[in-house]
Amino acid sequence: MTDLLQIEGVTKAYPGVVANSDVSLAIGEGEIHALLGENGAGKSTLVKMIYGLVRPDSGRMTLHGAPYHPAKPAEARRQGVAMVFQHFSLFEALNVAENVALGMERPPPMKRLASRIREVSREYGLPLDPSRMVGDLSAGERQRVEIVRCLLQEPDLLIMDEPTSVLTPQEVAILFRTLRQLASEGTAILYISHKLEEIRTLCDEATILRRGKVVATCTPRERTAREMAELMVGT
């Protein structure tokens, strides 16, 4: 498997705390890669560096083998990195298509955008009506809006932050089918979650952080949830 994203020796410190210390990991094309750790382990800081929200103090990142140092999320998106945040950034008073347009640098005319939303949502099993008001959508449907907005960018790497925390079991199953389909097409997925049985079911590889450092990597399906939890907290 060809590495899509490589992170080597990345460190980020804030006054009084080192959020990430000499962190290295690699994510391959078409790989669903879990990022695990307790609250405060450094997951959020690492993801923010990948997505251009935070600049590392040292270390290097490469994407497709080329230096990668986004100064803001728009630069990350232009280079093929998209992110679905745990807390959605949608406006309830706008419809689906209008919300999607707000997340695009150069949105097409609304009629064409609505058509593309229908196409992408059908292709990836994420049914959405572009004309529906976001205020009328369930949490799972709102997440679909965020995902489809990302997929319209045709990302090479999709970051999912605690994506199942607001979903019903049926919606989780739909999400997993979508992520597996994306992976089969070569999209890499960086998946952040505390739900270890989901990680075992879905993810190909995992990187485990503790106190800002990588303490282990593993193949989740070859580990029990208890073993992964012990790696997260230390024994």
PDB file of C-alpha atoms in Angstrom:
ATOM      1  CA  MET A   1       0.000   0.000   0.000  1.00  0.00           C
ATOM      2  CA  THR A   2       1.340   3.418  -1.018  1.00  0.00           C
ATOM      3  CA  ASP A   3       1.554   5.988   1.768  1.00  0.00           C
ATOM      4  CA  LEU A   4      -0.674   8.990   1.172  1.00  0.00           C
ATOM      5  CA  LEU A   5       0.189  11.002   4.280  1.00  0.00           C
ATOM      6  CA  GLN A   6       3.413  10.718   6.259  1.00  0.00           C
ATOM      7  CA  ILE A   7       4.030  12.515   9.531  1.00  0.00           C
ATOM      8  CA  GLU A   8       7.568  12.415  10.902  1.00  0.00           C
ATOM      9  CA  GLY A   9       8.693  13.698  14.294  1.00  0.00           C
ATOM     10  CA  VAL A  10       5.998  16.332  14.659  1.00  0.00           C
ATOM     11  CA  THR A  11       5.978  18.318  17.907  1.00  0.00           C
ATOM     12  CA  LYS A  12       3.568  21.013  19.081  1.00  0.00           C
ATOM     13  CA  ALA A  13       3.837  22.728  22.473  1.00  0.00           C
ATOM     14  CA  TYR A  14       1.733  25.311  24.251  1.00  0.00           C
ATOM     15  CA  PRO A  15       2.677  27.191  27.431  1.00  0.00           C
ATOM     16  CA  GLY A  16       2.985  24.572  30.133  1.00  0.00           C
ATOM     17  CA  VAL A  17       2.067  21.561  27.988  1.00  0.00           C
ATOM     18  CA  VAL A  18       3.489  19.552  25.087  1.00  0.00           C
ATOM     19  CA  ALA A  19       0.420  18.522  23.090  1.00  0.00           C
ATOM     20  CA  ASN A  20       2.334  16.373  20.580  1.00  0.00           C
ATOM     21  CA  SER A  21       5.885  15.117  21.091  1.00  0.00           C
ATOM     22  CA  ASP A  22       7.866  13.587  18.203  1.00  0.00           C
ATOM     23  CA  VAL A  23       4.738  12.062  16.635  1.00  0.00           C
ATOM     24  CA  SER A  24       5.141   9.896  13.529  1.00  0.00           C
ATOM     25  CA  LEU A  25       2.529   7.965  11.567  1.00  0.00           C
ATOM     26  CA  ALA A  26       1.697   6.983   8.008  1.00  0.00           C
ATOM     27  CA  ILE A  27      -1.679   6.545   6.337  1.00  0.00           C
ATOM     28  CA  GLY A  28      -1.919   4.591   3.106  1.00  0.00           C
ATOM     29  CA  GLU A  29      -4.171   5.160   0.130  1.00  0.00           C
ATOM     30  CA  GLY A  30      -7.486   3.403   0.692  1.00  0.00           C
ATOM     31  CA  GLU A  31      -6.694   2.754   4.358  1.00  0.00           C
ATOM     32  CA  ILE A  32      -9.099   3.370   7.234  1.00  0.00           C
ATOM     33  CA  HIS A  33      -6.742   4.410  10.016  1.00  0.00           C
ATOM     34  CA  ALA A  34      -7.872   4.916  13.606  1.00  0.00           C
ATOM     35  CA  LEU A  35      -6.387   7.543  15.888  1.00  0.00           C
ATOM     36  CA  LEU A  36      -6.905   6.481  19.494  1.00  0.00           C
ATOM     37  CA  GLY A  37      -6.208   8.025  22.868  1.00  0.00           C
ATOM     38  CA  GLU A  38      -7.854   9.302  26.003  1.00  0.00           C
ATOM     39  CA  ASN A  39      -9.066  12.891  26.238  1.00  0.00           C
ATOM     40  CA  GLY A  40      -5.958  15.064  26.359  1.00  0.00           C
ATOM     41  CA  ALA A  41      -3.771  12.497  24.595  1.00  0.00           C
ATOM     42  CA  GLY A  42      -3.069  14.874  21.699  1.00  0.00           C
ATOM     43  CA  LYS A  43      -5.495  13.629  19.043  1.00  0.00           C
ATOM     44  CA  SER A  44      -7.174  16.986  18.454  1.00  0.00           C
ATOM     45  CA  THR A  45      -3.903  18.874  18.105  1.00  0.00           C
ATOM     46  CA  LEU A  46      -2.546  16.348  15.617  1.00  0.00           C
ATOM     47  CA  VAL A  47      -5.696  16.469  13.518  1.00  0.00           C
ATOM     48  CA  LYS A  48      -5.682  20.275  13.582  1.00  0.00           C
ATOM     49  CA  MET A  49      -2.128  20.254  12.200  1.00  0.00           C
ATOM     50  CA  ILE A  50      -3.142  17.901   9.394  1.00  0.00           C
ATOM     51  CA  TYR A  51      -6.113  20.132   8.545  1.00  0.00           C
ATOM     52  CA  GLY A  52      -4.212  23.418   8.688  1.00  0.00           C
ATOM     53  CA  LEU A  53      -5.752  24.830  11.862  1.00  0.00           C
ATOM     54  CA  VAL A  54      -2.473  24.643  13.821  1.00  0.00           C
ATOM     55  CA  ARG A  55       1.159  24.838  12.680  1.00  0.00           C
ATOM     56  CA  PRO A  56       3.645  22.308  14.106  1.00  0.00           C
ATOM     57  CA  ASP A  57       6.703  23.601  15.951  1.00  0.00           C
ATOM     58  CA  SER A  58       8.955  20.977  14.370  1.00  0.00           C
ATOM     59  CA  GLY A  59       8.848  17.814  12.286  1.00  0.00           C
ATOM     60  CA  ARG A  60       7.567  17.324   8.769  1.00  0.00           C
ATOM     61  CA  MET A  61       4.492  16.158   6.918  1.00  0.00           C
ATOM     62  CA  THR A  62       4.306  14.912   3.340  1.00  0.00           C
ATOM     63  CA  LEU A  63       1.256  14.285   1.170  1.00  0.00           C
ATOM     64  CA  HIS A  64       1.677  12.186  -1.978  1.00  0.00           C
ATOM     65  CA  GLY A  65       5.408  12.342  -1.255  1.00  0.00           C
ATOM     66  CA  ALA A  66       5.562  16.158  -1.422  1.00  0.00           C
ATOM     67  CA  PRO A  67       6.059  18.551   1.515  1.00  0.00           C
ATOM     68  CA  TYR A  68       2.728  19.351   3.139  1.00  0.00           C
ATOM     69  CA  HIS A  69       2.369  22.338   5.455  1.00  0.00           C
ATOM     70  CA  PRO A  70      -1.091  23.901   5.171  1.00  0.00           C
ATOM     71  CA  ALA A  71      -1.384  27.306   6.838  1.00  0.00           C
ATOM     72  CA  LYS A  72      -5.186  27.175   6.906  1.00  0.00           C
ATOM     73  CA  PRO A  73      -7.994  24.686   6.182  1.00  0.00           C
ATOM     74  CA  ALA A  74      -8.603  26.125   2.712  1.00  0.00           C
ATOM     75  CA  GLU A  75      -5.056  25.117   1.754  1.00  0.00           C
ATOM     76  CA  ALA A  76      -5.599  21.628   3.165  1.00  0.00           C
ATOM     77  CA  ARG A  77      -8.815  21.271   1.161  1.00  0.00           C
ATOM     78  CA  ARG A  78      -7.109  22.436  -2.027  1.00  0.00           C
ATOM     79  CA  GLN A  79      -4.522  19.688  -1.535  1.00  0.00           C
ATOM     80  CA  GLY A  80      -7.155  16.984  -1.051  1.00  0.00           C
ATOM     81  CA  VAL A  81      -7.712  16.873   2.718  1.00  0.00           C
ATOM     82  CA  ALA A  82     -11.269  17.194   4.061  1.00  0.00           C
ATOM     83  CA  MET A  83     -12.683  16.946   7.573  1.00  0.00           C
ATOM     84  CA  VAL A  84     -16.054  16.213   9.157  1.00  0.00           C
ATOM     85  CA  PHE A  85     -16.037  17.722  12.635  1.00  0.00           C
ATOM     86  CA  GLN A  86     -17.784  16.237  15.646  1.00  0.00           C
ATOM     87  CA  HIS A  87     -19.809  19.438  16.037  1.00  0.00           C
ATOM     88  CA  PHE A  88     -21.513  20.378  12.788  1.00  0.00           C
ATOM     89  CA  SER A  89     -21.084  23.850  11.273  1.00  0.00           C
ATOM     90  CA  LEU A  90     -24.486  24.190   9.614  1.00  0.00           C
ATOM     91  CA  PHE A  91     -27.088  26.957   9.539  1.00  0.00           C
ATOM     92  CA  GLU A  92     -30.561  25.727  10.448  1.00  0.00           C
ATOM     93  CA  ALA A  93     -32.300  28.571   8.595  1.00  0.00           C
ATOM     94  CA  LEU A  94     -30.725  27.542   5.269  1.00  0.00           C
ATOM     95  CA  ASN A  95     -31.438  24.504   3.129  1.00  0.00           C
ATOM     96  CA  VAL A  96     -29.022  21.677   2.383  1.00  0.00           C
ATOM     97  CA  ALA A  97     -27.712  23.105  -0.893  1.00  0.00           C
ATOM     98  CA  GLU A  98     -27.186  26.566   0.608  1.00  0.00           C
ATOM     99  CA  ASN A  99     -25.216  25.076   3.497  1.00  0.00           C
ATOM    100  CA  VAL A 100     -23.067  23.049   1.116  1.00  0.00           C
ATOM    101  CA  ALA A 101     -22.382  26.157  -0.983  1.00  0.00           C
ATOM    102  CA  LEU A 102     -21.116  28.036   2.078  1.00  0.00           C
ATOM    103  CA  GLY A 103     -18.375  25.438   2.485  1.00  0.00           C
ATOM    104  CA  MET A 104     -17.104  25.799  -1.084  1.00  0.00           C
ATOM    105  CA  GLU A 105     -14.613  28.361  -2.356  1.00  0.00           C
ATOM    106  CA  ARG A 106     -16.263  28.616  -5.783  1.00  0.00           C
ATOM    107  CA  PRO A 107     -19.742  27.095  -5.589  1.00  0.00           C
ATOM    108  CA  PRO A 108     -21.467  26.392  -8.902  1.00  0.00           C
ATOM    109  CA  PRO A 109     -24.925  27.800  -9.676  1.00  0.00           C
ATOM    110  CA  MET A 110     -27.457  26.500  -7.149  1.00  0.00           C
ATOM    111  CA  LYS A 111     -29.361  24.334  -9.636  1.00  0.00           C
ATOM    112  CA  ARG A 112     -26.177  22.567 -10.730  1.00  0.00           C
ATOM    113  CA  LEU A 113     -25.025  22.201  -7.123  1.00  0.00           C
ATOM    114  CA  ALA A 114     -28.336  20.622  -6.121  1.00  0.00           C
ATOM    115  CA  SER A 115     -27.940  18.129  -8.963  1.00  0.00           C
ATOM    116  CA  ARG A 116     -24.411  17.251  -7.824  1.00  0.00           C
ATOM    117  CA  ILE A 117     -25.598  16.797  -4.231  1.00  0.00           C
ATOM    118  CA  ARG A 118     -28.226  14.313  -5.423  1.00  0.00           C
ATOM    119  CA  GLU A 119     -25.662  12.447  -7.536  1.00  0.00           C
ATOM    120  CA  VAL A 120     -23.059  12.163  -4.781  1.00  0.00           C
ATOM    121  CA  SER A 121     -25.575  11.302  -2.079  1.00  0.00           C
ATOM    122  CA  ARG A 122     -27.010   8.506  -4.246  1.00  0.00           C
ATOM    123  CA  GLU A 123     -23.571   7.214  -5.233  1.00  0.00           C
ATOM    124  CA  TYR A 124     -22.459   6.869  -1.616  1.00  0.00           C
ATOM    125  CA  GLY A 125     -25.739   5.791  -0.044  1.00  0.00           C
ATOM    126  CA  LEU A 126     -26.318   9.055   1.831  1.00  0.00           C
ATOM    127  CA  PRO A 127     -29.828  10.122   0.788  1.00  0.00           C
ATOM    128  CA  LEU A 128     -30.290  13.903   0.917  1.00  0.00           C
ATOM    129  CA  ASP A 129     -32.832  16.347  -0.469  1.00  0.00           C
ATOM    130  CA  PRO A 130     -30.948  19.548  -1.404  1.00  0.00           C
ATOM    131  CA  SER A 131     -34.077  21.652  -0.844  1.00  0.00           C
ATOM    132  CA  ARG A 132     -34.783  20.534   2.741  1.00  0.00           C
ATOM    133  CA  MET A 133     -34.156  22.978   5.553  1.00  0.00           C
ATOM    134  CA  VAL A 134     -31.301  21.898   7.796  1.00  0.00           C
ATOM    135  CA  GLY A 135     -33.384  22.800  10.848  1.00  0.00           C
ATOM    136  CA  ASP A 136     -35.743  19.945   9.915  1.00  0.00           C
ATOM    137  CA  LEU A 137     -32.983  17.306   9.657  1.00  0.00           C
ATOM    138  CA  SER A 138     -32.010  14.672  12.214  1.00  0.00           C
ATOM    139  CA  ALA A 139     -28.470  14.570  13.584  1.00  0.00           C
ATOM    140  CA  GLY A 140     -27.629  11.738  11.195  1.00  0.00           C
ATOM    141  CA  GLU A 141     -28.980  13.657   8.212  1.00  0.00           C
ATOM    142  CA  ARG A 142     -27.005  16.734   9.225  1.00  0.00           C
ATOM    143  CA  GLN A 143     -23.859  14.641   9.283  1.00  0.00           C
ATOM    144  CA  ARG A 144     -24.667  13.510   5.728  1.00  0.00           C
ATOM    145  CA  VAL A 145     -24.690  17.167   4.677  1.00  0.00           C
ATOM    146  CA  GLU A 146     -21.196  17.594   6.115  1.00  0.00           C
ATOM    147  CA  ILE A 147     -19.948  14.395   4.462  1.00  0.00           C
ATOM    148  CA  VAL A 148     -21.434  15.216   1.059  1.00  0.00           C
ATOM    149  CA  ARG A 149     -19.936  18.712   1.279  1.00  0.00           C
ATOM    150  CA  CYS A 150     -16.544  17.041   1.758  1.00  0.00           C
ATOM    151  CA  LEU A 151     -17.100  14.473  -0.996  1.00  0.00           C
ATOM    152  CA  LEU A 152     -17.872  17.184  -3.524  1.00  0.00           C
ATOM    153  CA  GLN A 153     -14.210  18.191  -3.076  1.00  0.00           C
ATOM    154  CA  GLU A 154     -13.156  14.646  -4.120  1.00  0.00           C
ATOM    155  CA  PRO A 155     -10.723  14.348  -1.180  1.00  0.00           C
ATOM    156  CA  ASP A 156      -7.765  11.996  -1.013  1.00  0.00           C
ATOM    157  CA  LEU A 157      -7.915  12.018   2.808  1.00  0.00           C
ATOM    158  CA  LEU A 158     -11.128  12.324   4.816  1.00  0.00           C
ATOM    159  CA  ILE A 159     -10.844  12.984   8.562  1.00  0.00           C
ATOM    160  CA  MET A 160     -13.796  11.833  10.683  1.00  0.00           C
ATOM    161  CA  ASP A 161     -13.905  13.175  14.259  1.00  0.00           C
ATOM    162  CA  GLU A 162     -16.077  11.062  16.616  1.00  0.00           C
ATOM    163  CA  PRO A 163     -18.551  10.499  13.766  1.00  0.00           C
ATOM    164  CA  THR A 164     -20.910   8.034  15.474  1.00  0.00           C
ATOM    165  CA  SER A 165     -21.476   9.927  18.722  1.00  0.00           C
ATOM    166  CA  VAL A 166     -24.887  11.245  17.563  1.00  0.00           C
ATOM    167  CA  LEU A 167     -25.948   8.387  15.262  1.00  0.00           C
ATOM    168  CA  THR A 168     -28.485   5.606  15.641  1.00  0.00           C
ATOM    169  CA  PRO A 169     -27.254   2.021  15.001  1.00  0.00           C
ATOM    170  CA  GLN A 170     -28.888   2.102  11.555  1.00  0.00           C
ATOM    171  CA  GLU A 171     -27.134   5.379  10.728  1.00  0.00           C
ATOM    172  CA  VAL A 172     -23.818   3.925  11.931  1.00  0.00           C
ATOM    173  CA  ALA A 173     -24.258   1.019   9.504  1.00  0.00           C
ATOM    174  CA  ILE A 174     -24.926   3.457   6.643  1.00  0.00           C
ATOM    175  CA  LEU A 175     -21.856   5.502   7.564  1.00  0.00           C
ATOM    176  CA  PHE A 176     -19.613   2.437   7.677  1.00  0.00           C
ATOM    177  CA  ARG A 177     -20.815   1.313   4.230  1.00  0.00           C
ATOM    178  CA  THR A 178     -19.990   4.756   2.874  1.00  0.00           C
ATOM    179  CA  LEU A 179     -16.513   4.815   4.429  1.00  0.00           C
ATOM    180  CA  ARG A 180     -15.725   1.327   3.127  1.00  0.00           C
ATOM    181  CA  GLN A 181     -16.843   2.366  -0.348  1.00  0.00           C
ATOM    182  CA  LEU A 182     -14.603   5.421  -0.232  1.00  0.00           C
ATOM    183  CA  ALA A 183     -11.671   3.313   0.942  1.00  0.00           C
ATOM    184  CA  SER A 184     -12.248   0.820  -1.874  1.00  0.00           C
ATOM    185  CA  GLU A 185     -11.912   3.735  -4.306  1.00  0.00           C
ATOM    186  CA  GLY A 186      -8.568   4.771  -2.791  1.00  0.00           C
ATOM    187  CA  THR A 187      -9.637   7.484  -0.355  1.00  0.00           C
ATOM    188  CA  ALA A 188      -7.789   7.343   2.961  1.00  0.00           C
ATOM    189  CA  ILE A 189      -9.860   7.766   6.126  1.00  0.00           C
ATOM    190  CA  LEU A 190      -8.465   9.037   9.437  1.00  0.00           C
ATOM    191  CA  TYR A 191     -11.028   7.929  12.014  1.00  0.00           C
ATOM    192  CA  ILE A 192     -11.086   9.330  15.556  1.00  0.00           C
ATOM    193  CA  SER A 193     -13.297   7.509  18.060  1.00  0.00           C
ATOM    194  CA  HIS A 194     -13.456   6.192  21.611  1.00  0.00           C
ATOM    195  CA  LYS A 195     -15.718   3.308  20.564  1.00  0.00           C
ATOM    196  CA  LEU A 196     -13.225   0.470  20.402  1.00  0.00           C
ATOM    197  CA  GLU A 197     -15.554  -2.222  19.083  1.00  0.00           C
ATOM    198  CA  GLU A 198     -16.364   0.068  16.158  1.00  0.00           C
ATOM    199  CA  ILE A 199     -12.641   0.526  15.577  1.00  0.00           C
ATOM    200  CA  ARG A 200     -12.169  -3.251  15.525  1.00  0.00           C
ATOM    201  CA  THR A 201     -15.002  -3.617  13.018  1.00  0.00           C
ATOM    202  CA  LEU A 202     -14.065  -0.795  10.668  1.00  0.00           C
ATOM    203  CA  CYS A 203     -10.400   0.149  10.787  1.00  0.00           C
ATOM    204  CA  ASP A 204      -7.383  -1.415   9.070  1.00  0.00           C
ATOM    205  CA  GLU A 205      -4.698   0.096  11.313  1.00  0.00           C
ATOM    206  CA  ALA A 206      -4.544   2.193  14.462  1.00  0.00           C
ATOM    207  CA  THR A 207      -2.126   4.656  16.013  1.00  0.00           C
ATOM    208  CA  ILE A 208      -2.440   5.107  19.778  1.00  0.00           C
ATOM    209  CA  LEU A 209      -1.456   8.317  21.556  1.00  0.00           C
ATOM    210  CA  ARG A 210      -0.801   8.784  25.263  1.00  0.00           C
ATOM    211  CA  ARG A 211       0.290  12.102  26.782  1.00  0.00           C
ATOM    212  CA  GLY A 212       1.097  13.464  23.345  1.00  0.00           C
ATOM    213  CA  LYS A 213       3.292  10.568  22.207  1.00  0.00           C
ATOM    214  CA  VAL A 214       2.738   7.566  19.959  1.00  0.00           C
ATOM    215  CA  VAL A 215       2.848   4.573  22.293  1.00  0.00           C
ATOM    216  CA  ALA A 216       1.680   1.840  19.911  1.00  0.00           C
ATOM    217  CA  THR A 217       0.413   0.932  16.480  1.00  0.00           C
ATOM    218  CA  CYS A 218      -1.734  -2.112  15.831  1.00  0.00           C
ATOM    219  CA  THR A 219      -4.178  -3.879  13.550  1.00  0.00           C
ATOM    220  CA  PRO A 220      -7.441  -3.444  15.491  1.00  0.00           C
ATOM    221  CA  ARG A 221      -9.102  -6.666  14.414  1.00  0.00           C
ATOM    222  CA  GLU A 222      -6.134  -8.571  15.845  1.00  0.00           C
ATOM    223  CA  ARG A 223      -6.602  -6.956  19.269  1.00  0.00           C
ATOM    224  CA  THR A 224      -9.410  -7.047  21.795  1.00  0.00           C
ATOM    225  CA  ALA A 225     -11.073  -3.826  22.879  1.00  0.00           C
ATOM    226  CA  ARG A 226      -9.584  -4.393  26.327  1.00  0.00           C
ATOM    227  CA  GLU A 227      -6.060  -4.659  24.908  1.00  0.00           C
ATOM    228  CA  MET A 228      -6.472  -1.408  22.994  1.00  0.00           C
ATOM    229  CA  ALA A 229      -7.891   0.313  26.070  1.00  0.00           C
ATOM    230  CA  GLU A 230      -4.856  -0.786  28.075  1.00  0.00           C
ATOM    231  CA  LEU A 231      -2.569   0.679  25.420  1.00  0.00           C
ATOM    232  CA  MET A 232      -4.475   3.969  25.640  1.00  0.00           C
ATOM    233  CA  VAL A 233      -4.291   4.316  29.425  1.00  0.00           C
ATOM    234  CA  GLY A 234      -1.081   2.412  30.202  1.00  0.00           C
ATOM    235  CA  THR A 235      -0.745  -0.517  32.603  1.00  0.00           C
TER     236      THR A 235
END
